């Protein structure tokens, strides 16, 4: 009986892994199709054609086109927040991992930042990303620099500026930059964020 249970469990695990891997691949292909055709213009047929599957396969994993788009965007946001939450002694250690993620999921990042940001239906994913990043950013700045001085705006405004700057910079770089110069780009990114933060936080420069 134990052997049978073990075999059943192993098959179930393999089936779950297969479904998870296939779902992940469908999200990648869907992101590419959405990036090409547009968030509102893409059809479920275009996504299925790009993924090389029958339309019915998509409906096994996602109940509708909107549910599929939600899944693409939620997956991208979760990935970004996951990398941002990686254990690190200093925030700069996370940047190479975020850049690698931007390279890997460029289409999904483009859809999130260039299309969903301005969409009343799907903009909730961008708002969630910025809300979590802002909270984390404020905490990290306070830990490093203490309480702010007299700022032109509040801490949440600075946090929003930093997250916007970083995300746009990643996307612009993976679209137009030279991957051989990723390390130089990250050095520039760190210097830019540090300068912006100190100027806004009203902390004395080193």
mmCIF file of C-alpha atoms in Angstrom:
data_model
loop_
_atom_site.group_PDB
_atom_site.id
_atom_site.type_symbol
_atom_site.label_atom_id
_atom_site.label_comp_id
_atom_site.label_asym_id
_atom_site.label_seq_id
_atom_site.Cartn_x
_atom_site.Cartn_y
_atom_site.Cartn_z
ATOM 1 C CA UNK A 1 0.000 0.000 0.000
ATOM 2 C CA UNK A 2 2.837 2.355 0.854
ATOM 3 C CA UNK A 3 4.469 1.740 -2.523
ATOM 4 C CA UNK A 4 1.218 2.469 -4.341
ATOM 5 C CA UNK A 5 0.713 5.658 -2.348
ATOM 6 C CA UNK A 6 4.283 6.706 -3.131
ATOM 7 C CA UNK A 7 3.816 6.093 -6.829
ATOM 8 C CA UNK A 8 0.520 8.014 -6.824
ATOM 9 C CA UNK A 9 2.111 10.902 -4.956
ATOM 10 C CA UNK A 10 5.067 11.006 -7.351
ATOM 11 C CA UNK A 11 2.793 11.034 -10.397
ATOM 12 C CA UNK A 12 0.674 13.800 -8.880
ATOM 13 C CA UNK A 13 3.815 15.811 -8.146
ATOM 14 C CA UNK A 14 5.065 15.346 -11.704
ATOM 15 C CA UNK A 15 1.676 16.368 -13.082
ATOM 16 C CA UNK A 16 1.637 19.496 -10.903
ATOM 17 C CA UNK A 17 5.162 20.371 -12.007
ATOM 18 C CA UNK A 18 4.231 19.874 -15.662
ATOM 19 C CA UNK A 19 1.197 22.123 -15.302
ATOM 20 C CA UNK A 20 3.221 24.779 -13.477
ATOM 21 C CA UNK A 21 5.944 24.740 -16.131
ATOM 22 C CA UNK A 22 3.428 24.884 -18.964
ATOM 23 C CA UNK A 23 1.551 27.739 -17.292
ATOM 24 C CA UNK A 24 4.814 29.655 -16.884
ATOM 25 C CA UNK A 25 5.629 29.157 -20.571
ATOM 26 C CA UNK A 26 2.149 30.294 -21.589
ATOM 27 C CA UNK A 27 2.617 33.467 -19.532
ATOM 28 C CA UNK A 28 5.885 34.198 -21.342
ATOM 29 C CA UNK A 29 4.304 33.712 -24.751
ATOM 30 C CA UNK A 30 1.216 35.694 -23.774
ATOM 31 C CA UNK A 31 3.392 38.602 -22.630
ATOM 32 C CA UNK A 32 5.164 38.612 -25.993
ATOM 33 C CA UNK A 33 1.864 38.594 -27.880
ATOM 34 C CA UNK A 34 0.416 41.379 -25.708
ATOM 35 C CA UNK A 35 3.571 43.433 -26.147
ATOM 36 C CA UNK A 36 3.266 43.068 -29.927
ATOM 37 C CA UNK A 37 -0.481 43.554 -30.384
ATOM 38 C CA UNK A 38 -1.352 45.780 -27.432
ATOM 39 C CA UNK A 39 -3.099 45.209 -24.132
ATOM 40 C CA UNK A 40 -6.578 45.959 -25.488
ATOM 41 C CA UNK A 41 -6.081 44.876 -29.104
ATOM 42 C CA UNK A 42 -4.625 41.406 -28.523
ATOM 43 C CA UNK A 43 -7.011 38.497 -29.006
ATOM 44 C CA UNK A 44 -7.023 35.090 -27.384
ATOM 45 C CA UNK A 45 -6.502 33.649 -30.863
ATOM 46 C CA UNK A 46 -3.371 35.762 -31.371
ATOM 47 C CA UNK A 47 -1.983 34.620 -28.014
ATOM 48 C CA UNK A 48 -2.739 30.964 -28.779
ATOM 49 C CA UNK A 49 -1.142 31.298 -32.213
ATOM 50 C CA UNK A 50 1.992 32.889 -30.740
ATOM 51 C CA UNK A 51 2.189 30.193 -28.064
ATOM 52 C CA UNK A 52 1.715 27.440 -30.655
ATOM 53 C CA UNK A 53 -1.233 25.896 -28.828
ATOM 54 C CA UNK A 54 -4.936 25.483 -29.439
ATOM 55 C CA UNK A 55 -7.163 28.130 -27.915
ATOM 56 C CA UNK A 56 -8.770 25.502 -25.704
ATOM 57 C CA UNK A 57 -5.411 24.939 -24.008
ATOM 58 C CA UNK A 58 -5.333 28.548 -22.831
ATOM 59 C CA UNK A 59 -8.834 28.196 -21.401
ATOM 60 C CA UNK A 60 -7.703 25.198 -19.359
ATOM 61 C CA UNK A 61 -5.368 27.503 -17.468
ATOM 62 C CA UNK A 62 -7.120 30.886 -17.703
ATOM 63 C CA UNK A 63 -10.891 31.419 -17.764
ATOM 64 C CA UNK A 64 -10.756 34.474 -20.059
ATOM 65 C CA UNK A 65 -8.428 36.818 -21.930
ATOM 66 C CA UNK A 66 -8.604 39.333 -19.093
ATOM 67 C CA UNK A 67 -7.747 36.609 -16.573
ATOM 68 C CA UNK A 68 -4.727 35.693 -18.684
ATOM 69 C CA UNK A 69 -3.575 39.327 -18.866
ATOM 70 C CA UNK A 70 -4.071 39.644 -15.098
ATOM 71 C CA UNK A 71 -1.925 36.543 -14.632
ATOM 72 C CA UNK A 72 0.859 37.945 -16.841
ATOM 73 C CA UNK A 73 0.911 41.215 -14.904
ATOM 74 C CA UNK A 74 0.593 39.629 -11.460
ATOM 75 C CA UNK A 75 3.422 37.227 -12.281
ATOM 76 C CA UNK A 76 5.674 40.142 -13.313
ATOM 77 C CA UNK A 77 4.847 42.132 -10.185
ATOM 78 C CA UNK A 78 5.405 39.107 -7.937
ATOM 79 C CA UNK A 79 8.755 38.446 -9.606
ATOM 80 C CA UNK A 80 9.889 42.054 -9.138
ATOM 81 C CA UNK A 81 8.793 42.135 -5.502
ATOM 82 C CA UNK A 82 10.390 38.762 -4.879
ATOM 83 C CA UNK A 83 13.774 39.914 -6.143
ATOM 84 C CA UNK A 84 13.448 43.184 -4.226
ATOM 85 C CA UNK A 85 12.842 41.184 -1.034
ATOM 86 C CA UNK A 86 15.908 38.972 -1.418
ATOM 87 C CA UNK A 87 18.144 38.838 1.690
ATOM 88 C CA UNK A 88 20.947 41.376 1.285
ATOM 89 C CA UNK A 89 23.219 43.425 3.485
ATOM 90 C CA UNK A 90 22.672 46.464 1.273
ATOM 91 C CA UNK A 91 20.056 47.376 -1.333
ATOM 92 C CA UNK A 92 22.639 47.579 -4.116
ATOM 93 C CA UNK A 93 23.138 43.805 -3.961
ATOM 94 C CA UNK A 94 19.622 43.277 -5.311
ATOM 95 C CA UNK A 95 20.065 45.424 -8.413
ATOM 96 C CA UNK A 96 21.924 42.862 -10.569
ATOM 97 C CA UNK A 97 19.177 40.327 -9.870
ATOM 98 C CA UNK A 98 16.473 42.818 -10.824
ATOM 99 C CA UNK A 99 18.312 43.659 -14.030
ATOM 100 C CA UNK A 100 18.644 39.947 -14.860
ATOM 101 C CA UNK A 101 14.896 39.592 -14.311
ATOM 102 C CA UNK A 102 14.251 42.571 -16.610
ATOM 103 C CA UNK A 103 16.324 40.909 -19.328
ATOM 104 C CA UNK A 104 14.521 37.589 -18.827
ATOM 105 C CA UNK A 105 10.981 39.018 -18.743
ATOM 106 C CA UNK A 106 11.403 42.050 -20.975
ATOM 107 C CA UNK A 107 8.066 41.663 -22.761
ATOM 108 C CA UNK A 108 6.121 41.344 -19.511
ATOM 109 C CA UNK A 109 7.958 44.335 -18.041
ATOM 110 C CA UNK A 110 7.129 46.392 -21.132
ATOM 111 C CA UNK A 111 3.454 45.454 -20.885
ATOM 112 C CA UNK A 112 3.397 46.298 -17.171
ATOM 113 C CA UNK A 113 5.136 49.671 -17.393
ATOM 114 C CA UNK A 114 4.228 50.916 -20.867
ATOM 115 C CA UNK A 115 0.649 49.671 -21.188
ATOM 116 C CA UNK A 116 -0.910 48.595 -17.888
ATOM 117 C CA UNK A 117 0.204 51.793 -16.141
ATOM 118 C CA UNK A 118 -2.324 53.771 -18.175
ATOM 119 C CA UNK A 119 -5.137 51.236 -18.253
ATOM 120 C CA UNK A 120 -8.119 51.646 -15.881
ATOM 121 C CA UNK A 121 -8.708 47.881 -15.757
ATOM 122 C CA UNK A 122 -5.162 46.602 -15.378
ATOM 123 C CA UNK A 123 -3.459 49.547 -13.691
ATOM 124 C CA UNK A 124 -4.123 47.961 -10.294
ATOM 125 C CA UNK A 125 -1.059 45.758 -10.785
ATOM 126 C CA UNK A 126 1.238 48.764 -11.206
ATOM 127 C CA UNK A 127 -0.333 50.446 -8.172
ATOM 128 C CA UNK A 128 0.321 47.341 -6.082
ATOM 129 C CA UNK A 129 3.937 47.236 -7.213
ATOM 130 C CA UNK A 130 4.566 50.880 -6.388
ATOM 131 C CA UNK A 131 2.751 50.692 -3.047
ATOM 132 C CA UNK A 132 4.888 47.810 -1.798
ATOM 133 C CA UNK A 133 8.129 49.249 -3.200
ATOM 134 C CA UNK A 134 7.385 52.647 -1.646
ATOM 135 C CA UNK A 135 6.846 51.160 1.799
ATOM 136 C CA UNK A 136 10.059 49.151 1.585
ATOM 137 C CA UNK A 137 12.031 52.085 0.178
ATOM 138 C CA UNK A 138 10.987 54.477 2.930
ATOM 139 C CA UNK A 139 11.992 51.936 5.556
ATOM 140 C CA UNK A 140 15.387 51.374 3.953
ATOM 141 C CA UNK A 141 16.113 55.088 3.637
ATOM 142 C CA UNK A 142 15.169 55.739 7.259
ATOM 143 C CA UNK A 143 17.401 52.865 8.346
ATOM 144 C CA UNK A 144 20.342 54.296 6.392
ATOM 145 C CA UNK A 145 19.862 58.064 6.833
ATOM 146 C CA UNK A 146 17.611 58.515 9.848
ATOM 147 C CA UNK A 147 14.637 60.846 9.850
ATOM 148 C CA UNK A 148 14.327 63.313 6.949
ATOM 149 C CA UNK A 149 14.961 67.005 7.128
ATOM 150 C CA UNK A 150 12.824 69.666 5.477
ATOM 151 C CA UNK A 151 11.899 68.052 2.164
ATOM 152 C CA UNK A 152 10.049 69.679 -0.746
ATOM 153 C CA UNK A 153 7.594 66.764 -0.533
ATOM 154 C CA UNK A 154 6.918 63.820 1.753
ATOM 155 C CA UNK A 155 8.789 60.540 2.023
ATOM 156 C CA UNK A 156 6.221 58.637 -0.023
ATOM 157 C CA UNK A 157 6.762 61.028 -2.926
ATOM 158 C CA UNK A 158 10.493 60.354 -2.872
ATOM 159 C CA UNK A 159 9.885 56.604 -2.700
ATOM 160 C CA UNK A 160 7.576 56.819 -5.728
ATOM 161 C CA UNK A 161 10.187 58.820 -7.644
ATOM 162 C CA UNK A 162 12.878 56.253 -6.868
ATOM 163 C CA UNK A 163 10.765 53.248 -7.885
ATOM 164 C CA UNK A 164 9.644 54.995 -11.099
ATOM 165 C CA UNK A 165 13.220 55.942 -11.914
ATOM 166 C CA UNK A 166 14.618 52.462 -11.290
ATOM 167 C CA UNK A 167 11.900 50.593 -13.199
ATOM 168 C CA UNK A 168 12.057 52.933 -16.189
ATOM 169 C CA UNK A 169 15.849 52.745 -16.180
ATOM 170 C CA UNK A 170 15.804 48.935 -16.204
ATOM 171 C CA UNK A 171 13.357 48.836 -19.094
ATOM 172 C CA UNK A 172 15.175 51.468 -21.143
ATOM 173 C CA UNK A 173 18.433 49.633 -20.601
ATOM 174 C CA UNK A 174 17.188 46.182 -21.639
ATOM 175 C CA UNK A 175 15.552 47.801 -24.681
ATOM 176 C CA UNK A 176 18.479 49.948 -25.815
ATOM 177 C CA UNK A 177 21.550 49.258 -23.702
ATOM 178 C CA UNK A 178 24.524 47.012 -24.321
ATOM 179 C CA UNK A 179 24.336 43.893 -22.103
ATOM 180 C CA UNK A 180 28.134 43.817 -22.074
ATOM 181 C CA UNK A 181 27.984 47.075 -20.113
ATOM 182 C CA UNK A 182 25.432 45.949 -17.519
ATOM 183 C CA UNK A 183 27.934 46.443 -14.689
ATOM 184 C CA UNK A 184 28.621 50.041 -15.740
ATOM 185 C CA UNK A 185 24.899 50.716 -15.996
ATOM 186 C CA UNK A 186 24.350 49.430 -12.466
ATOM 187 C CA UNK A 187 27.147 51.642 -11.124
ATOM 188 C CA UNK A 188 25.472 54.659 -12.727
ATOM 189 C CA UNK A 189 22.109 53.570 -11.325
ATOM 190 C CA UNK A 190 23.437 53.292 -7.776
ATOM 191 C CA UNK A 191 25.159 56.687 -7.964
ATOM 192 C CA UNK A 192 22.016 58.320 -9.355
ATOM 193 C CA UNK A 193 19.710 56.915 -6.676
ATOM 194 C CA UNK A 194 22.118 57.807 -3.884
ATOM 195 C CA UNK A 195 22.418 61.397 -5.090
ATOM 196 C CA UNK A 196 18.680 61.801 -5.569
ATOM 197 C CA UNK A 197 17.935 60.331 -2.143
ATOM 198 C CA UNK A 198 20.414 62.498 -0.258
ATOM 199 C CA UNK A 199 19.347 65.657 -2.036
ATOM 200 C CA UNK A 200 15.671 65.026 -1.341
ATOM 201 C CA UNK A 201 16.129 63.645 2.184
ATOM 202 C CA UNK A 202 18.170 66.714 3.059
ATOM 203 C CA UNK A 203 21.051 64.642 4.363
ATOM 204 C CA UNK A 204 24.626 65.951 4.162
ATOM 205 C CA UNK A 205 26.670 64.520 1.287
ATOM 206 C CA UNK A 206 29.676 62.310 2.070
#
